[in-house]
């Protein structure tokens, strides 16, 4: 993106991922003209080609995924958005207005903007405007249309501050819902129009403070009454009345709540937050909705969240939270408990427990119990952090037991050398058989060299053992099926030498010995050897900019294949210890020798931190 001047910006977007059937391109242009931060006009046009990976969702931590795909044909998307603060256009003007229009063709695929099987058009706007000194108006319109589902709504509200402590408001909402597919249930679906009208009265008293200035009294009340004026189709009435408010009962405790009754049953909210002392607080909030405006099917929907956190002393704190959702749509009940303990300056410990049930429309039902323990140690030249976790899950995809172990350790051997190591693993057992398990082991040990008397040198020597035997439901970072298992031993050495303040030379050599096979249970293991060589040139440009040029080659012995090419990158020093850069890899392999995907060609973004 580029600011032409203080008022106009233009931008371009380019995106590519995947190969063969999952290859996808996304590109677009955008522009913004602004008068101020709150008065502007934005426009964007984008086009996607190819199916890509779609959207992947997992409720099992990555062992299985539920996919939402697209048809893969060429598709366009357009969006226009505008906002106006009247104070920028008219002297002493008050109020704001905004509007948007968006159109996504069938098959459009962008991050968070999938249109899997049909065109989706959206338009809407909102305006907040003072009609008089004590009267404000708020109008909001939204319209979402597709061949199988329509959702339209219009809201208008008038509020009147007729006294210092009193406010009255009158609101109306009209919405229209239509679903051709009926969400697989004619009983749950609501088709038709409905108009609701609501009146509300809010009282918020004030009192004289210590300095004789008026301050809130610490409590407030409101009441409302609403009714359905008109409806069509199988829409149900939404007549309802209720009261609510908030109360700062003490300096430490505030209570909020509301209750309503009418068509659809009893609804409302109740919540409280109590600051026990400077070390702890307790909270509880529950909401029952009798109607969900964000969906086209009817049904009650409730959410409860309760929790507490308590710092026992300077060495220990505990926390716990429970969240439950129930009713129409996805449901869940999750309980979490944790403990953090720091008995001294050297050791810290942690304990967490989680018990819950999740009901997902795509993945089905799942119950989960998990317990984990963590510890860390720090003294002078030694740092250690580790954790162990056990998880049990039982659902429509079978019963699974999973163990996780994470460890990292570093030791400053002397002023020039630091020893580093880590050991991570995960083992699982599925009731449907070994084929559905997923096992992982990573062991790393090595040394980092940076001589105190000659800080031009930076070097790293490392040995890695990497075992990855994925379950059939796992996918890679690019959403490809993880279609091979490996056991790899990798030796590598990196070094960089600063010739002067403008130029650095470096390189990397690596050797990998691997055993590979198509999947965890299919096929036979076969050997794979590879050698990597990298020559590196760092140019320290003016101000905070660096340029990186790498020549790379990778030779695979069994395949009698050798690949060579270049990598270019440009970095900017954001702070003394952090730099970020963008670059392009002209080869299709990675310098991470455990990555056997050969999908590394193209643009990349990299952030580097140092201590």
XYZ file of C-alpha atoms in Angstrom, residues 1-317:
317
model
C 0.000 0.000 0.000
C 1.127 3.557 -0.671
C -0.108 6.927 0.562
C -0.126 9.232 -2.464
C -0.684 12.138 -0.068
C -2.294 12.692 3.319
C -5.749 11.945 1.913
C -5.409 9.123 -0.633
C -4.000 5.599 -0.375
C -3.811 2.801 -2.958
C -2.870 -0.834 -2.453
C -2.463 -4.170 -4.197
C -2.706 -7.716 -2.862
C -1.233 -10.930 -4.230
C -1.555 -14.409 -2.793
C -0.699 -17.901 -4.008
C -0.812 -21.278 -2.306
C -0.892 -24.983 -3.046
C -0.230 -27.161 -6.061
C -2.259 -29.221 -8.522
C -5.890 -29.634 -7.381
C -5.386 -27.315 -4.390
C -3.584 -24.566 -6.264
C -5.090 -21.142 -5.635
C -4.429 -17.522 -6.511
C -5.992 -14.459 -4.927
C -5.267 -10.902 -6.017
C -6.915 -7.539 -5.735
C -6.645 -3.767 -5.605
C -7.949 -1.325 -3.025
C -8.094 2.421 -2.477
C -9.087 4.790 0.293
C -9.850 8.505 0.188
C -10.172 10.180 3.562
C -10.986 13.603 4.878
C -10.153 12.615 8.456
C -9.818 9.520 10.586
C -13.632 9.265 10.809
C -14.630 10.426 7.322
C -13.469 8.198 4.481
C -14.403 6.095 1.452
C -12.886 2.653 0.831
C -13.211 0.386 -2.202
C -11.766 -3.065 -2.887
C -11.952 -5.569 -5.751
C -10.542 -9.096 -5.514
C -10.477 -12.241 -7.636
C -9.743 -15.828 -6.597
C -8.853 -18.729 -8.881
C -8.632 -22.348 -7.809
C -10.139 -24.315 -4.952
C -7.343 -23.862 -2.451
C -7.549 -25.654 0.861
C -10.886 -24.173 1.916
C -11.451 -23.875 5.637
C -10.253 -26.482 8.121
C -11.788 -26.848 11.588
C -10.631 -29.232 14.318
C -12.061 -29.802 17.781
C -9.570 -32.619 18.552
C -6.350 -30.630 18.495
C -5.442 -31.513 14.919
C -6.018 -35.275 14.748
C -9.062 -34.823 12.516
C -10.400 -31.901 10.515
C -13.807 -30.921 9.178
C -13.421 -29.218 5.802
C -15.439 -26.513 4.095
C -14.365 -26.326 0.465
C -15.155 -24.226 -2.598
C -15.832 -25.183 -6.215
C -12.570 -23.666 -7.440
C -13.807 -21.669 -10.418
C -12.772 -18.059 -11.041
C -14.763 -15.775 -8.753
C -14.775 -12.071 -7.915
C -15.567 -10.095 -4.787
C -16.255 -6.394 -4.401
C -16.687 -4.185 -1.362
C -17.339 -0.475 -0.869
C -17.364 1.106 2.588
C -17.929 4.699 3.653
C -18.134 6.610 6.923
C -18.887 10.253 7.659
C -18.495 12.291 10.824
C -20.763 15.294 10.292
C -18.386 17.463 12.286
C -15.934 17.154 9.371
C -18.479 18.490 6.862
C -20.600 20.999 8.769
C -19.561 23.479 11.408
C -20.796 22.305 14.807
C -22.109 19.163 13.072
C -22.896 16.163 15.280
C -23.523 12.559 14.386
C -21.995 9.759 12.331
C -23.106 7.686 9.354
C -21.604 4.584 7.731
C -22.550 2.221 4.911
C -21.150 -0.837 3.128
C -21.848 -2.954 0.046
C -20.245 -6.346 -0.576
C -20.711 -8.963 -3.298
C -18.959 -12.376 -3.346
C -19.396 -14.635 -6.379
C -20.010 -18.359 -6.053
C -16.720 -20.090 -5.281
C -14.880 -17.032 -3.998
C -12.223 -18.075 -1.511
C -10.438 -15.540 0.668
C -9.342 -15.619 4.329
C -12.557 -15.529 6.373
C -14.638 -14.764 3.261
C -15.593 -18.157 1.797
C -18.596 -18.350 -0.506
C -18.515 -22.144 -0.956
C -21.509 -22.938 -3.153
C -23.411 -19.757 -3.978
C -23.165 -16.026 -4.492
C -23.565 -13.898 -1.358
C -24.561 -10.215 -1.496
C -24.525 -7.928 1.540
C -25.444 -4.296 2.053
C -25.998 -2.238 5.147
C -25.524 0.999 6.987
C -25.885 2.840 10.260
C -26.535 6.429 11.301
C -26.387 8.052 14.727
C -27.762 11.566 14.762
C -28.870 14.055 17.450
C -32.314 15.370 16.530
C -32.374 17.891 19.376
C -30.295 18.796 22.401
C -31.621 15.832 24.380
C -32.893 13.542 21.607
C -30.730 11.084 19.614
C -31.635 8.737 16.780
C -29.905 5.492 15.790
C -30.776 3.664 12.547
C -29.187 0.394 11.368
C -29.891 -1.722 8.246
C -28.350 -5.037 7.150
C -29.224 -7.212 4.166
C -27.620 -10.583 3.305
C -28.921 -12.457 0.257
C -27.930 -15.756 -1.359
C -29.896 -18.254 -3.496
C -30.661 -20.505 -0.498
C -30.734 -18.084 2.432
C -31.858 -14.519 3.084
C -31.533 -12.414 6.211
C -32.698 -8.797 6.231
C -33.084 -6.514 9.230
C -33.756 -2.853 9.984
C -33.499 -1.219 13.421
C -34.410 2.285 14.515
C -34.178 3.742 18.006
C -34.983 7.150 19.503
C -33.616 8.105 22.918
C -34.667 11.120 24.978
C -32.723 12.430 27.977
C -35.770 14.195 29.433
C -34.157 14.720 32.837
C -30.698 14.623 34.326
C -31.248 11.126 35.690
C -33.840 9.772 33.263
C -33.649 8.528 29.698
C -36.471 7.062 27.600
C -36.095 5.248 24.290
C -38.383 3.766 21.672
C -37.087 1.199 19.166
C -38.415 -0.910 16.335
C -36.873 -3.852 14.487
C -38.070 -5.582 11.342
C -36.353 -8.682 10.003
C -37.007 -11.145 7.210
C -35.596 -14.671 7.234
C -35.821 -17.280 4.500
C -33.958 -20.596 4.137
C -34.480 -22.870 1.142
C -32.545 -25.730 2.760
C -34.327 -25.120 6.072
C -31.111 -25.969 7.946
C -32.076 -29.648 7.596
C -34.984 -29.036 9.983
C -38.305 -27.328 9.178
C -38.959 -27.230 12.929
C -35.824 -25.193 13.675
C -36.081 -22.918 10.654
C -37.927 -19.651 10.776
C -39.162 -18.253 7.462
C -41.018 -15.003 7.190
C -41.066 -11.421 8.373
C -41.507 -10.007 11.869
C -41.714 -6.478 13.261
C -40.989 -5.896 16.957
C -41.420 -2.625 18.871
C -39.730 -1.912 22.216
C -39.972 0.883 24.758
C -37.295 1.346 27.426
C -36.886 3.574 30.482
C -33.467 4.018 32.121
C -32.793 5.672 35.497
C -29.231 6.517 36.573
C -29.132 8.731 39.665
C -26.313 11.087 40.627
C -25.179 12.284 44.051
C -22.868 14.959 45.375
C -19.275 13.798 45.699
C -16.678 14.764 48.295
C -15.803 17.860 46.288
C -19.537 18.667 45.876
C -19.436 17.672 42.216
C -22.086 15.293 40.932
C -20.981 11.666 40.521
C -22.951 8.468 39.677
C -24.770 7.015 42.639
C -23.437 3.537 41.975
C -26.651 1.934 40.770
C -29.037 2.181 37.845
C -32.317 0.622 36.727
C -34.076 0.045 33.427
C -37.288 -1.551 32.238
C -38.557 -2.452 28.795
C -41.659 -3.678 27.087
C -41.761 -5.054 23.564
C -44.312 -6.617 21.309
C -44.639 -8.119 17.852
C -46.649 -5.803 15.655
C -46.637 -7.952 12.537
C -45.413 -11.369 11.342
C -45.680 -13.739 8.386
C -44.762 -17.360 7.611
C -43.887 -19.542 10.599
C -42.277 -16.729 12.572
C -43.203 -16.832 16.247
C -44.339 -13.855 18.327
C -41.687 -12.051 20.346
C -43.788 -10.260 22.958
C -41.676 -9.631 26.020
C -41.263 -7.429 29.067
C -38.424 -7.105 31.510
C -36.466 -5.130 34.052
C -32.796 -4.895 34.894
C -30.006 -2.799 36.272
C -26.639 -2.610 37.911
C -25.551 -2.052 41.485
C -22.145 -1.221 42.895
C -23.032 -2.937 46.127
C -19.708 -2.210 47.741
C -16.426 -0.762 46.673
C -15.461 -4.280 45.590
C -18.674 -5.864 44.340
C -20.850 -4.959 41.362
C -23.971 -6.839 40.419
C -25.741 -6.618 37.060
C -28.785 -8.406 35.799
C -32.010 -8.388 33.899
C -35.010 -10.670 33.607
C -37.672 -10.836 30.979
C -40.639 -13.008 30.212
C -42.806 -13.560 27.190
C -42.975 -15.674 24.057
C -40.106 -18.146 23.958
C -39.973 -18.427 27.732
C -37.989 -16.636 30.391
C -34.780 -14.885 29.405
C -32.288 -12.427 30.768
C -28.826 -11.970 32.189
C -27.263 -12.048 35.606
C -23.707 -11.282 36.495
C -21.481 -10.297 39.317
C -17.842 -9.386 39.833
C -16.404 -9.357 43.308
C -12.917 -8.086 44.041
C -12.158 -10.093 47.141
C -8.987 -8.153 47.751
C -6.035 -6.859 45.832
C -5.112 -10.469 45.128
C -8.303 -12.060 43.886
C -11.653 -11.648 42.227
C -14.670 -13.839 41.511
C -17.098 -13.456 38.607
C -20.252 -15.066 37.262
C -22.284 -14.170 34.192
C -25.208 -15.982 32.599
C -27.210 -14.998 29.537
C -30.315 -16.664 28.153
C -31.385 -15.591 24.675
C -34.814 -16.550 23.450
C -33.983 -15.618 19.872
C -30.733 -15.613 17.911
C -30.602 -12.722 15.429
C -27.446 -14.102 13.775
C -29.072 -17.321 12.519
C -32.081 -18.374 10.502
C -33.319 -21.004 12.907
C -35.203 -20.565 16.131
C -34.381 -21.857 19.551
C -33.246 -20.736 22.983
C -29.526 -20.274 23.512
C -27.770 -19.808 26.831
C -24.211 -19.020 27.890
C -22.806 -19.194 31.413
C -19.304 -18.157 32.451
C -18.036 -18.305 35.998
C -14.536 -18.121 37.342
C -12.160 -16.949 39.984
C -8.510 -16.053 40.307
C -6.762 -15.863 43.621
C -3.196 -14.911 44.409
C -2.604 -16.796 47.641
C 0.640 -14.963 48.254
C 3.602 -13.706 46.305
C 4.462 -17.324 45.508
C 1.180 -18.969 44.522
C -2.023 -18.175 42.627
